[in-house]
Coordinates of C-alpha atoms in Angstrom, one line a residue:
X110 CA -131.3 -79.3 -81.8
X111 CA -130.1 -76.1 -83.4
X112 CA -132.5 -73.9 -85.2
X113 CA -132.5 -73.1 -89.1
X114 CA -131.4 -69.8 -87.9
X115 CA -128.5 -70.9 -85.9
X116 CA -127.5 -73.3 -89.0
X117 CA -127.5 -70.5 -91.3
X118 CA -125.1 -68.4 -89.2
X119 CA -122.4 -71.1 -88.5
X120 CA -122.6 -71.8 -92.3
X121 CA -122.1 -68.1 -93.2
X122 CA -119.3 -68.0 -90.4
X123 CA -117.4 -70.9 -91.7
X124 CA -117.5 -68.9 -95.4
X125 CA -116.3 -65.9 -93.9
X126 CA -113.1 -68.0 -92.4
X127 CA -112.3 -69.0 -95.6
X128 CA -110.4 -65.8 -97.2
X129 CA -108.6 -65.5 -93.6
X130 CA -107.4 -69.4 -93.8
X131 CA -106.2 -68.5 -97.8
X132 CA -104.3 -65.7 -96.1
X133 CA -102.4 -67.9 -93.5
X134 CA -101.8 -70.7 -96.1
X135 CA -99.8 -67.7 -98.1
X136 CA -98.2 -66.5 -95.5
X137 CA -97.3 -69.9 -94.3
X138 CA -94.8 -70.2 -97.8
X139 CA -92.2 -68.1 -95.7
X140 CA -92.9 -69.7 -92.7
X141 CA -91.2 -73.0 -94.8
X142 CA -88.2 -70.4 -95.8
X143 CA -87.8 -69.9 -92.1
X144 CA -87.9 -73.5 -91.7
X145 CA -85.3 -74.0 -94.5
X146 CA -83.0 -71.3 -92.7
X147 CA -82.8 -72.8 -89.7
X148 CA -82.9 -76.5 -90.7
X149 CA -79.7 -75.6 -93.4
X150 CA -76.8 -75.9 -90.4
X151 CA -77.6 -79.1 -89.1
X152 CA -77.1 -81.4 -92.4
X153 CA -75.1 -78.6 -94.3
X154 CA -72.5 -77.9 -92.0
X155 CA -71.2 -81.4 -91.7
X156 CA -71.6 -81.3 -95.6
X157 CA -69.4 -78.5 -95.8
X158 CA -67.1 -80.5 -93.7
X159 CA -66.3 -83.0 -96.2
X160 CA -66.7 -81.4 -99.1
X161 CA -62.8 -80.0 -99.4
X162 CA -64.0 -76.9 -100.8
X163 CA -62.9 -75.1 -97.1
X164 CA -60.2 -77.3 -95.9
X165 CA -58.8 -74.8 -93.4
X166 CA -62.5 -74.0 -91.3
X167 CA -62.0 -74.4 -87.7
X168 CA -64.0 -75.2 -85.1
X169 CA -65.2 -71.1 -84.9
X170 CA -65.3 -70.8 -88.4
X171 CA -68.0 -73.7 -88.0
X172 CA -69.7 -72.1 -85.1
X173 CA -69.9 -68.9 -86.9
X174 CA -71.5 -70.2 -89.8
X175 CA -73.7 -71.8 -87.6
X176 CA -75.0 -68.9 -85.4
X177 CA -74.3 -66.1 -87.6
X178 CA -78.0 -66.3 -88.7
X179 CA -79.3 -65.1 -85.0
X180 CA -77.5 -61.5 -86.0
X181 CA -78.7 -61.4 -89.0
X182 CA -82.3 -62.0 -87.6
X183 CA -81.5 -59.5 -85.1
X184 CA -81.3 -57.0 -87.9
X185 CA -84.1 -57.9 -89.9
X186 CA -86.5 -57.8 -86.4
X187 CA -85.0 -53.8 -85.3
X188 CA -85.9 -53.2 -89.6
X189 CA -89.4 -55.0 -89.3
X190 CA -90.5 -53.1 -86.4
X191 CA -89.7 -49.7 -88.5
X192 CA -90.8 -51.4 -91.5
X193 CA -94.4 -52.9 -90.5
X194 CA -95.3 -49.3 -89.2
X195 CA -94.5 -47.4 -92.1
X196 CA -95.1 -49.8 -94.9
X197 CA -97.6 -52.1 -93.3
X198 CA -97.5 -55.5 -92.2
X199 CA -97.9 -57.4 -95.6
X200 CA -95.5 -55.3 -97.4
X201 CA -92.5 -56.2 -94.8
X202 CA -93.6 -60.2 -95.2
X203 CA -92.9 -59.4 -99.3
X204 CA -89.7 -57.3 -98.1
X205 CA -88.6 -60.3 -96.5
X206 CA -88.3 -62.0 -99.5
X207 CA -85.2 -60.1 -101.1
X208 CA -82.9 -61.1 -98.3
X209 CA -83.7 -64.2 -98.0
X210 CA -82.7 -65.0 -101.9
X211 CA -79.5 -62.7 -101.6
X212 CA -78.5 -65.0 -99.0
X213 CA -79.1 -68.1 -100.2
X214 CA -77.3 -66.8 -103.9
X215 CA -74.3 -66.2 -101.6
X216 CA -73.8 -70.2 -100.1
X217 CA -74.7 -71.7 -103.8
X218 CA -71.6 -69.6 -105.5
X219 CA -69.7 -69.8 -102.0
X220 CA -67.2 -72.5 -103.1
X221 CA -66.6 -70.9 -106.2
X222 CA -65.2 -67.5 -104.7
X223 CA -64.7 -67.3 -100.6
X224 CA -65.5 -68.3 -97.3
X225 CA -67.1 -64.9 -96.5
X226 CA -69.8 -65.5 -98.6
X227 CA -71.2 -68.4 -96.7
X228 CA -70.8 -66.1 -93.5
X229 CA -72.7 -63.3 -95.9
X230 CA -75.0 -65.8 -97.3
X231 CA -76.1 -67.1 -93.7
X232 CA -76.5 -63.3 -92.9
X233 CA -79.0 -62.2 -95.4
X234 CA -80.8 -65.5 -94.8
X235 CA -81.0 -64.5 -90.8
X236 CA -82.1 -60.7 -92.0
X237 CA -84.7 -62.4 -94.3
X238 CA -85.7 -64.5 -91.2
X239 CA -85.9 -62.0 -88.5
X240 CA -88.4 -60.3 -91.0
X241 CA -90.9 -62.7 -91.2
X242 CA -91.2 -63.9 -87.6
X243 CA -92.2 -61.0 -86.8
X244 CA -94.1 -59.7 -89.8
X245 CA -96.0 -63.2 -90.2
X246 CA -97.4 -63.6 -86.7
X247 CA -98.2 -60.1 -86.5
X248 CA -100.1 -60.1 -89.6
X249 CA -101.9 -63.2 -88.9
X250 CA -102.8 -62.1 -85.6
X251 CA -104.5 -59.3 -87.0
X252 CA -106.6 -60.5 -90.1
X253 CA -108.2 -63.9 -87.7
X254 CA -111.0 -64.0 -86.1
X255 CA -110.4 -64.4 -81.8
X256 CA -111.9 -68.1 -82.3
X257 CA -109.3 -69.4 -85.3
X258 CA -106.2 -66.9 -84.3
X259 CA -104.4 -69.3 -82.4
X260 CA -105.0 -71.8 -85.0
X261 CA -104.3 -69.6 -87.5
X262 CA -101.2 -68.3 -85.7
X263 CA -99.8 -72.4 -85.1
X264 CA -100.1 -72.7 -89.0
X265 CA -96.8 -70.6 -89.0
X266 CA -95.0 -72.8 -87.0
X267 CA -96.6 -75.9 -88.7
X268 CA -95.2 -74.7 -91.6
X269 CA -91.7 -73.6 -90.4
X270 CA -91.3 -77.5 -88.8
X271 CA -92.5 -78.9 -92.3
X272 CA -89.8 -76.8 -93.3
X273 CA -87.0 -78.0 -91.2
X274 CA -88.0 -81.6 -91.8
X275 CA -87.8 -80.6 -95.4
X276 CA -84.0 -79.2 -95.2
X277 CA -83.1 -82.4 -93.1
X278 CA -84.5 -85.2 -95.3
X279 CA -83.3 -83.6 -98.6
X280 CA -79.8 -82.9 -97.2
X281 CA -79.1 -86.5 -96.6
X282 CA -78.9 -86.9 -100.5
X283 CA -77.5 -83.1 -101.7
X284 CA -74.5 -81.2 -100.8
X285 CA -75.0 -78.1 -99.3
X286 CA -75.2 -75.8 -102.7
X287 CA -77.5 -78.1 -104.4
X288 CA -79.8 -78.0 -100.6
X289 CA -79.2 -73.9 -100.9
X290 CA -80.4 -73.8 -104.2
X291 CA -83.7 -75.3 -103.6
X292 CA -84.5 -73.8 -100.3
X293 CA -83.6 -70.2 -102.6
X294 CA -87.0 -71.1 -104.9
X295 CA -89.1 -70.8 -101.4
X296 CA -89.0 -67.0 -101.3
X297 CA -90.3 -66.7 -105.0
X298 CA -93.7 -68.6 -104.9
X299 CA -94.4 -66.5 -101.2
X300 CA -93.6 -63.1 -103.3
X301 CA -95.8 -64.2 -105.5
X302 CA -98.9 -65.6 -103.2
X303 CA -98.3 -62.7 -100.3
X304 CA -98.8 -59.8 -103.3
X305 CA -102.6 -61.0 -103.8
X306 CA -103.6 -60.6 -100.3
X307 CA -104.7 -57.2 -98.5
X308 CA -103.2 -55.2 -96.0
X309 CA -104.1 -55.9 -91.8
X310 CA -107.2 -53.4 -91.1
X311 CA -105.5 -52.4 -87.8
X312 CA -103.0 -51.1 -89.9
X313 CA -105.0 -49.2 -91.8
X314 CA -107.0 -48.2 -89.0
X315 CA -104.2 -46.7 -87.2
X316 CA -103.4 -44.3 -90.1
X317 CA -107.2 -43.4 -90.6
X318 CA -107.6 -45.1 -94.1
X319 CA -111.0 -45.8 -93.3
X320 CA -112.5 -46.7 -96.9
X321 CA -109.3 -49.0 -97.4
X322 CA -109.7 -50.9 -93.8
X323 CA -113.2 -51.7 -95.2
X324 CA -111.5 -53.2 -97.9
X325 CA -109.6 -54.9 -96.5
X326 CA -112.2 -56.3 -93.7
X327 CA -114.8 -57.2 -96.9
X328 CA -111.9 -59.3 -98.4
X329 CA -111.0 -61.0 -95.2
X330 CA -114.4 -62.3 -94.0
X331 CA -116.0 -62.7 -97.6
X332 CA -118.3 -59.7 -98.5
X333 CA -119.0 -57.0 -100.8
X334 CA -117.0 -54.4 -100.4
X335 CA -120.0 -51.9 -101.4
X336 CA -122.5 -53.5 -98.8
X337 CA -120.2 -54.7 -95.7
X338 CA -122.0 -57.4 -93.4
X339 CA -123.1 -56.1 -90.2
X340 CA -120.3 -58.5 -88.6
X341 CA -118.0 -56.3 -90.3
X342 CA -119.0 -53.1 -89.6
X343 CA -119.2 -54.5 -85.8
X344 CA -115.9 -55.4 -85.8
X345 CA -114.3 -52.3 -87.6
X346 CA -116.3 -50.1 -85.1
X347 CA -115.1 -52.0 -82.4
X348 CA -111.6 -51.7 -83.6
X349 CA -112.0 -47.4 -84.0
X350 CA -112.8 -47.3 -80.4
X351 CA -109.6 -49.5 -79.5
X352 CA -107.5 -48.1 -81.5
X353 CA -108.3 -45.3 -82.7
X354 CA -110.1 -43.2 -79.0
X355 CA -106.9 -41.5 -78.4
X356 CA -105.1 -39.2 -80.9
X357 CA -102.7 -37.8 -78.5
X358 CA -101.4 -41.3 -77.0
X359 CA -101.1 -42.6 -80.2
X360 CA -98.5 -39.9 -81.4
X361 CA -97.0 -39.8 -78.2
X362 CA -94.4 -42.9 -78.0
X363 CA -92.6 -42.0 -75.2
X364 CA -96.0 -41.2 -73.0
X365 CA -96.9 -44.8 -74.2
X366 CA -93.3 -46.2 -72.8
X367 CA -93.8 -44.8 -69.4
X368 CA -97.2 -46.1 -69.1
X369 CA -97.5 -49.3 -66.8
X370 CA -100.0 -50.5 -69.3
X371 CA -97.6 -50.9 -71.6
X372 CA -94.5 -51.9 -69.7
X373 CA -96.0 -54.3 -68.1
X374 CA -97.1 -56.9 -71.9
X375 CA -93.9 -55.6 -72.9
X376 CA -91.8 -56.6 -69.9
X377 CA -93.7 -59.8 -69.9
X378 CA -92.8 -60.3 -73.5
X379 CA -89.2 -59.9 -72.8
X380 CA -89.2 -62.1 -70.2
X381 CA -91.0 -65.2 -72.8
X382 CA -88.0 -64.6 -75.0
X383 CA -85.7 -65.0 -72.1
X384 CA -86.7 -68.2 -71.0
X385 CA -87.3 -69.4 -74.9
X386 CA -83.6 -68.9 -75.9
X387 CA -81.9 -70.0 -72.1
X388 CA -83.6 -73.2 -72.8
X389 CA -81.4 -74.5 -75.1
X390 CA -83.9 -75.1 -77.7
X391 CA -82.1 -73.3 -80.8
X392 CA -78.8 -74.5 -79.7
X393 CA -79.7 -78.1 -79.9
X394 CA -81.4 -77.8 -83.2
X395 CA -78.6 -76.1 -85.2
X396 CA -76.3 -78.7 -84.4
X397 CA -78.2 -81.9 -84.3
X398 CA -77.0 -84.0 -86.6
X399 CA -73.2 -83.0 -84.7
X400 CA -74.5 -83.6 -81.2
X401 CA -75.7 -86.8 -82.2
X402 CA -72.2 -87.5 -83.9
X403 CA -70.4 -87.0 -80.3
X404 CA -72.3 -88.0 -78.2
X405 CA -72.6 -91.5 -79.8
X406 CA -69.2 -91.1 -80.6
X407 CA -70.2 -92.0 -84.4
X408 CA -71.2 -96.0 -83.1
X409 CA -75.3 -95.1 -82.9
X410 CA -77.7 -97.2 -83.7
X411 CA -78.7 -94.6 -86.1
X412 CA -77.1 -92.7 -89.0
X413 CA -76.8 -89.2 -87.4
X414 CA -78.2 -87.7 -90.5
X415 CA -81.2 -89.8 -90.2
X416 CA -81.3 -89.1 -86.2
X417 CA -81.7 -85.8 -86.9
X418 CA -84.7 -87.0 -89.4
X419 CA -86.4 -88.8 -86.8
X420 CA -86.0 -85.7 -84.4
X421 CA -87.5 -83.4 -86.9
X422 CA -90.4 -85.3 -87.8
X423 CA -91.8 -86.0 -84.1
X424 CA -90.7 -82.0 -84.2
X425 CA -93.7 -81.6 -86.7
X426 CA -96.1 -84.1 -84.9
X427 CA -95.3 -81.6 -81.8
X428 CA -96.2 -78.7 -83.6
X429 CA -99.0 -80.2 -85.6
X430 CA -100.7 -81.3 -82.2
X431 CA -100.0 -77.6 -81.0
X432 CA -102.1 -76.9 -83.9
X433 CA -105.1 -78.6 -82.9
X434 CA -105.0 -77.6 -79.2
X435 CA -103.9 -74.2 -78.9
X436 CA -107.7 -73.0 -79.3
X437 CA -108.9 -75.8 -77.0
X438 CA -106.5 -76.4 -74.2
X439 CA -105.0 -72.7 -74.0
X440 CA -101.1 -71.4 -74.8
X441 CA -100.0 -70.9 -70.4
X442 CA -100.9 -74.5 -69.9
X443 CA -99.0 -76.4 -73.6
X444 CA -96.2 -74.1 -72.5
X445 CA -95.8 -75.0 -68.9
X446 CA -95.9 -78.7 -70.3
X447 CA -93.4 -78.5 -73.2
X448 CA -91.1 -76.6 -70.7
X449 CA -91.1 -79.4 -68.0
X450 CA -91.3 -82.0 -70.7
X451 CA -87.6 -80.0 -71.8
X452 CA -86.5 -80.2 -68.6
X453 CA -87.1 -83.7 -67.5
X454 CA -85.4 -84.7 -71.1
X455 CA -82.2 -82.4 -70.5
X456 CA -81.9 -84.4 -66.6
X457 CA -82.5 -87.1 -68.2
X458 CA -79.1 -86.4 -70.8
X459 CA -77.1 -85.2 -68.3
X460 CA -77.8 -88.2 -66.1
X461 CA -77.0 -90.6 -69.6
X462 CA -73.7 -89.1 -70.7
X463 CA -72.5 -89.2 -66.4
X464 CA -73.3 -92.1 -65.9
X465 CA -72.6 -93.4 -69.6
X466 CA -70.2 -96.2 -69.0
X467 CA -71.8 -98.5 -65.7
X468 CA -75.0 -98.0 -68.3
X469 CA -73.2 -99.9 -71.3
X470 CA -72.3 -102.7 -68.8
X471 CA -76.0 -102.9 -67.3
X472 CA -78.4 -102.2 -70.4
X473 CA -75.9 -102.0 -72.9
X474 CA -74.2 -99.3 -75.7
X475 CA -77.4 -99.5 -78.2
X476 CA -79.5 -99.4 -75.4
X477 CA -77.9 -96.0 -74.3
X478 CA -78.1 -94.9 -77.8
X479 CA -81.9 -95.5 -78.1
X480 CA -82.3 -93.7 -74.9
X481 CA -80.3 -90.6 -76.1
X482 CA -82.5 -90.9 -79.1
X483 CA -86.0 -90.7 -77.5
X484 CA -84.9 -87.7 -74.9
X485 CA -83.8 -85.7 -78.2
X486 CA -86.9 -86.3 -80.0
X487 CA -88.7 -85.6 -76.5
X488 CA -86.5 -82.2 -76.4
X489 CA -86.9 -81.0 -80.1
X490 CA -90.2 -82.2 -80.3
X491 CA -91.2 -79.7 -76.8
X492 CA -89.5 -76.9 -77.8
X493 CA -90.5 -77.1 -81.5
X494 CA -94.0 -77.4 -80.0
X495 CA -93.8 -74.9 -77.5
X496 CA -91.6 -72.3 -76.5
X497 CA -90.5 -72.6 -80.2
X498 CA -94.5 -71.7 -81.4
X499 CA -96.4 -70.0 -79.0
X500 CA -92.8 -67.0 -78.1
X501 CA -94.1 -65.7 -81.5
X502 CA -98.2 -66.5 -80.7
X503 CA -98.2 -64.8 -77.5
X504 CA -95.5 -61.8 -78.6
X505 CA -98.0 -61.1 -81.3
X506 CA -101.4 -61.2 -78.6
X507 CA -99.8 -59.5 -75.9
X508 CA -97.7 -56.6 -77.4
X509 CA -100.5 -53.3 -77.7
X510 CA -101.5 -52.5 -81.4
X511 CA -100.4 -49.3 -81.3
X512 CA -96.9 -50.0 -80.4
X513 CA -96.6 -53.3 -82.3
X514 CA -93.5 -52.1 -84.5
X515 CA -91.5 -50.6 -82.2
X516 CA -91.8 -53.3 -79.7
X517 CA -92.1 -56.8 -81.7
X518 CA -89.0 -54.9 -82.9
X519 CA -87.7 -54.7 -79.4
X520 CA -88.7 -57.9 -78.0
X521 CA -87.0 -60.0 -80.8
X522 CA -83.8 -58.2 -80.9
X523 CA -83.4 -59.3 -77.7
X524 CA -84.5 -62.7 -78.2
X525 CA -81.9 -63.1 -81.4
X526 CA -79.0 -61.7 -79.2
X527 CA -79.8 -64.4 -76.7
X528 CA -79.9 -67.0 -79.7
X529 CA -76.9 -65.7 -81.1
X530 CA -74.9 -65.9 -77.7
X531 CA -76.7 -69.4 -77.4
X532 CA -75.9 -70.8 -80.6
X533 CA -72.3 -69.1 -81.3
X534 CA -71.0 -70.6 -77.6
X535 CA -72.6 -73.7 -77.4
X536 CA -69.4 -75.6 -77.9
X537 CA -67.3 -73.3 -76.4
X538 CA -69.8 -74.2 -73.1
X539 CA -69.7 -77.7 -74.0
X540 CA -65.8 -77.9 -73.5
X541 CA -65.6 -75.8 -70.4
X542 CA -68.3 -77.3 -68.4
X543 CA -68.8 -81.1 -70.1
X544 CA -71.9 -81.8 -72.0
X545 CA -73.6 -83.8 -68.9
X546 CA -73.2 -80.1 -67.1
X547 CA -74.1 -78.5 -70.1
X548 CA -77.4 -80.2 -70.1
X549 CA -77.7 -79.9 -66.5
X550 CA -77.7 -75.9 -67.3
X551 CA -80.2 -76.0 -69.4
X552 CA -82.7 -78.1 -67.9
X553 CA -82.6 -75.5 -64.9
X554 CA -83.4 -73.1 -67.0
X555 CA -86.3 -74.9 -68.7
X556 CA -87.7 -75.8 -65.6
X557 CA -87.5 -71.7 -64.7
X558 CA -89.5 -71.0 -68.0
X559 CA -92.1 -73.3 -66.7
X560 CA -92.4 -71.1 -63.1
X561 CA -92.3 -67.9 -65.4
X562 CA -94.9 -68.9 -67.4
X563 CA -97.4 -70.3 -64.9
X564 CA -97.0 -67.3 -62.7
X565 CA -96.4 -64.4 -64.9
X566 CA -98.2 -64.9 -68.4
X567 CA -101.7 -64.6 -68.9
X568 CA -104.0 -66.9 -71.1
X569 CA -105.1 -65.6 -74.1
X570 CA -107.0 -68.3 -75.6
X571 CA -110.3 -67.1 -77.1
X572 CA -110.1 -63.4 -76.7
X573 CA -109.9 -60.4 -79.1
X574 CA -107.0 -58.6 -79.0
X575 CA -108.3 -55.9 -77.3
X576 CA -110.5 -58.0 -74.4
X577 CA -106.7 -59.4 -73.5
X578 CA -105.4 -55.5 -73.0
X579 CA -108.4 -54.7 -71.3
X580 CA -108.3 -57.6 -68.7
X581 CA -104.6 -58.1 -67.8
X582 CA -103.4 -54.9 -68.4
X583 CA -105.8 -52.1 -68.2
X584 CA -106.2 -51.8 -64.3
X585 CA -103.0 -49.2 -63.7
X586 CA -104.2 -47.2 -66.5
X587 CA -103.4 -44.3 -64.7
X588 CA -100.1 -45.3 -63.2
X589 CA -97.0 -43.8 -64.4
X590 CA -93.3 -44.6 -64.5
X591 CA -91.4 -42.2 -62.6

């Protein structure tokens, strides 16, 4: 039985949490803007469609508007890693905010002027985007205890599903401009729930604002700021030595870049993104609702729209369960799952649409349709709860303090120009190779993100951001690049 002692600890552990838990619940309101982004293509495109306010868009017209948002976000993530080095991490989530509602201004006045404003309207909202999945994770990663950061971390993506699931449901009963309009109102409530909370202390740390990082510490876990708890002090001590033992190094970017200790998270990092994006995940999402239309050929058992519906919300049950695990069961081993779960769906596609018509004849055409159903929900629902969640988790753990902007700046640049190339020539694959060899492709590549990760990434679950440094990637400190 615990002592008195013991209760009185976990009690005043549990109050400290509580600032750091309002933090992530603020930051998750632009976690639902990036879910409104990227949920807006699927039901607003075929909107658009059928609207007759474009009659003349194309096939590319369609794809651009669809994809377009992947440059935008690789903007907004090479401006976020300048910005949450020289204006902090907080301040670049509240940046964020400005694109996002230029963008969506843009697509609700599109109709009324020109097509180039839903390509610059999708732009801004991608900038806006690129901003926060970098700046939220980042941020969040920083202000949570090692015990809750993974938990605090998964409310990001929680969020981002609810807000795709959002964006779907409502844009079976709006048109595109009315579905804009309301995802626009996101970014205000965030600007105004992201301005009450402090800057990350490793931020402050790294530009010696000492009174300011106990500030900010005393707000996070609870305390006074004129009489920090001794867990406080520990911790900002702790942080100093980390961060702060090496003037020269710190000043010195390109010593950092040709240390092994730092090439090697960052190469690892790369390689996440690589297998994230070749997996399909983003391409199938932005055009659900469409893939669903031809691949039934418009006879499913199932609206497409409300297809899409169903995907989205097992997409949140994914992500939800991701939640609750990623403390417990650890990111290498959910990831290695989700990608073979990916995989096995994708065969299981390929195998469907190639062998489509002996099926009908054996187990019939709804019965085809229902199995085309489940493997989508079984795709979206892995990548939304893997690949999708733990890219940003892990980029956010692995990537060195020190050099956080320049390479979460880095890292997803690269991952966005894969998205964009993903995204932008899905359909242009789709017609050159078939979509049964289309799906083939990706489930290779889904089942190569599964080797990666076993073998490559290392398990962060339950350590501080500095233990994971020190234990993967502090034995060649003294190794050099040449």
């Amino acid at each position: 039985m615990p002592n008195a002692s013991t209760k009185v600890i976990g009690q005043r552990l549990r109050k400290s949490r509580v600032p750091q838990i309002q933090a992530s619940l603020a930051v998750a309101l632009g976690a639902f803007s990036v879910g409104n982004v990227l949920g807006w293509s699927s039901p607003g495109l075929p909107s658009l469609l059928t609207s007759g306010h474009f009659p003349d868009l194309t096939k590319s017209d369609v794809s651009w508007i669809g994809s377009i948002i992947t440059l935008g976000a690789l903007v907004g993530s090479i401006l976020t890693g300048f910005c949450i080095e020289m204006f902090g991490r907080r301040n670049s989530i509240l940046i964020a905010a400005f694109p996002l509602l230029a963008g969506w201004s843009c697509i609700v006045i599109a109709s009324n002027y020109h097509f180039l404003y839903l390509i610059f309207g999708r732009l801004f909202t991608g900038i806006g985007m690129g901003c926060l999945l970098i700046a939220g994770p980042i941020y969040l990663s920083e202000i949570a205890e090692p015990e809750i950061r993974g938990t605090l971390t998964s409310t990001f993506s929680v969020h981002m599903t609810l807000g795709i699931v959002f964006t779907y449901i409502l844009g079976c009963f709006v048109n595109y401009k009315i579905l804009a309009a309301v995802c626009g109102a996101v970014p205000i409530f965030m600007l105004a729930a992201v301005s009450l909370l402090p800057e990350s202390p490793r931020f402050f740390i790294t530009r010696w604002k000492i009174q300011q990082t106990v500030d900010s510490f005393c707000w996070l876990h609870g305390c006074d700021k004129k009489s920090p708890s001794p867990e406080v002090l520990q911790e900002m001590r702790e942080l100093q030595d980390a961060l702060g033992g090496n003037d020269e190094e710190i000043r010195s970017i390109f010593k950092q870049l040709s240390s092994w200790k730092v090439m090697k998270p960052l190469l690892t990092v790369f390689g996440i993104m690589l297998v994230n994006q070749l997996s399909g995940g983003n391409a199938f999402a932005f055009y659900t609702v469409m893939i669903f239309e031809g691949f039934n050929e418009g006879a499913g058992l199932v609206d497409s729209h409300l297809s899409a519906v169903i995907v989205s919300l097992f997409q949140l049950v994914s992500v939800t369960s991701m939640f609750v695990l990623v403390d417990k069961v650890g990111r290498r081993v959910l990831l290695v799952c989700m990608f073979l779960v990916m995989s096995s769906s994708l065969v299981t596609l390929g195998m469907l649409d190639y062998f489509k018509y002996d099926l009908e004849r054996v187990i019939s055409k709804d019965g085809c349709n229902w199995i085309s159903l489940v493997c989508f929900v079984l795709l979206n629902a892995a990548y939304s709860g893997g690949p999708s969640v733990l890219s940003w988790t892990l980029m956010s753990e692995l990537v060195p303090s020190n050099i956080m902007g320049l390479a979460s700046g880095a890292t997803t640049g690269f991952n966005w120009i894969l998205a964009f190339l993903t995204t932008r020539f899905f359909h242009d694959i789709v017609e050159v190779l078939g979509l049964q060899l289309t799906f083939f492709m990706f489930s290779i590549f889904a089942l190569s993100g599964a080797l990666f990760i076993h073998f490559v990434v290392p398990e962060t679950k339950g350590k501080s951001l500095e233990g994971i440094q020190r234990e993967n990637f502090h034995d060649d400190d003294d190794k050099v690049i040449q």
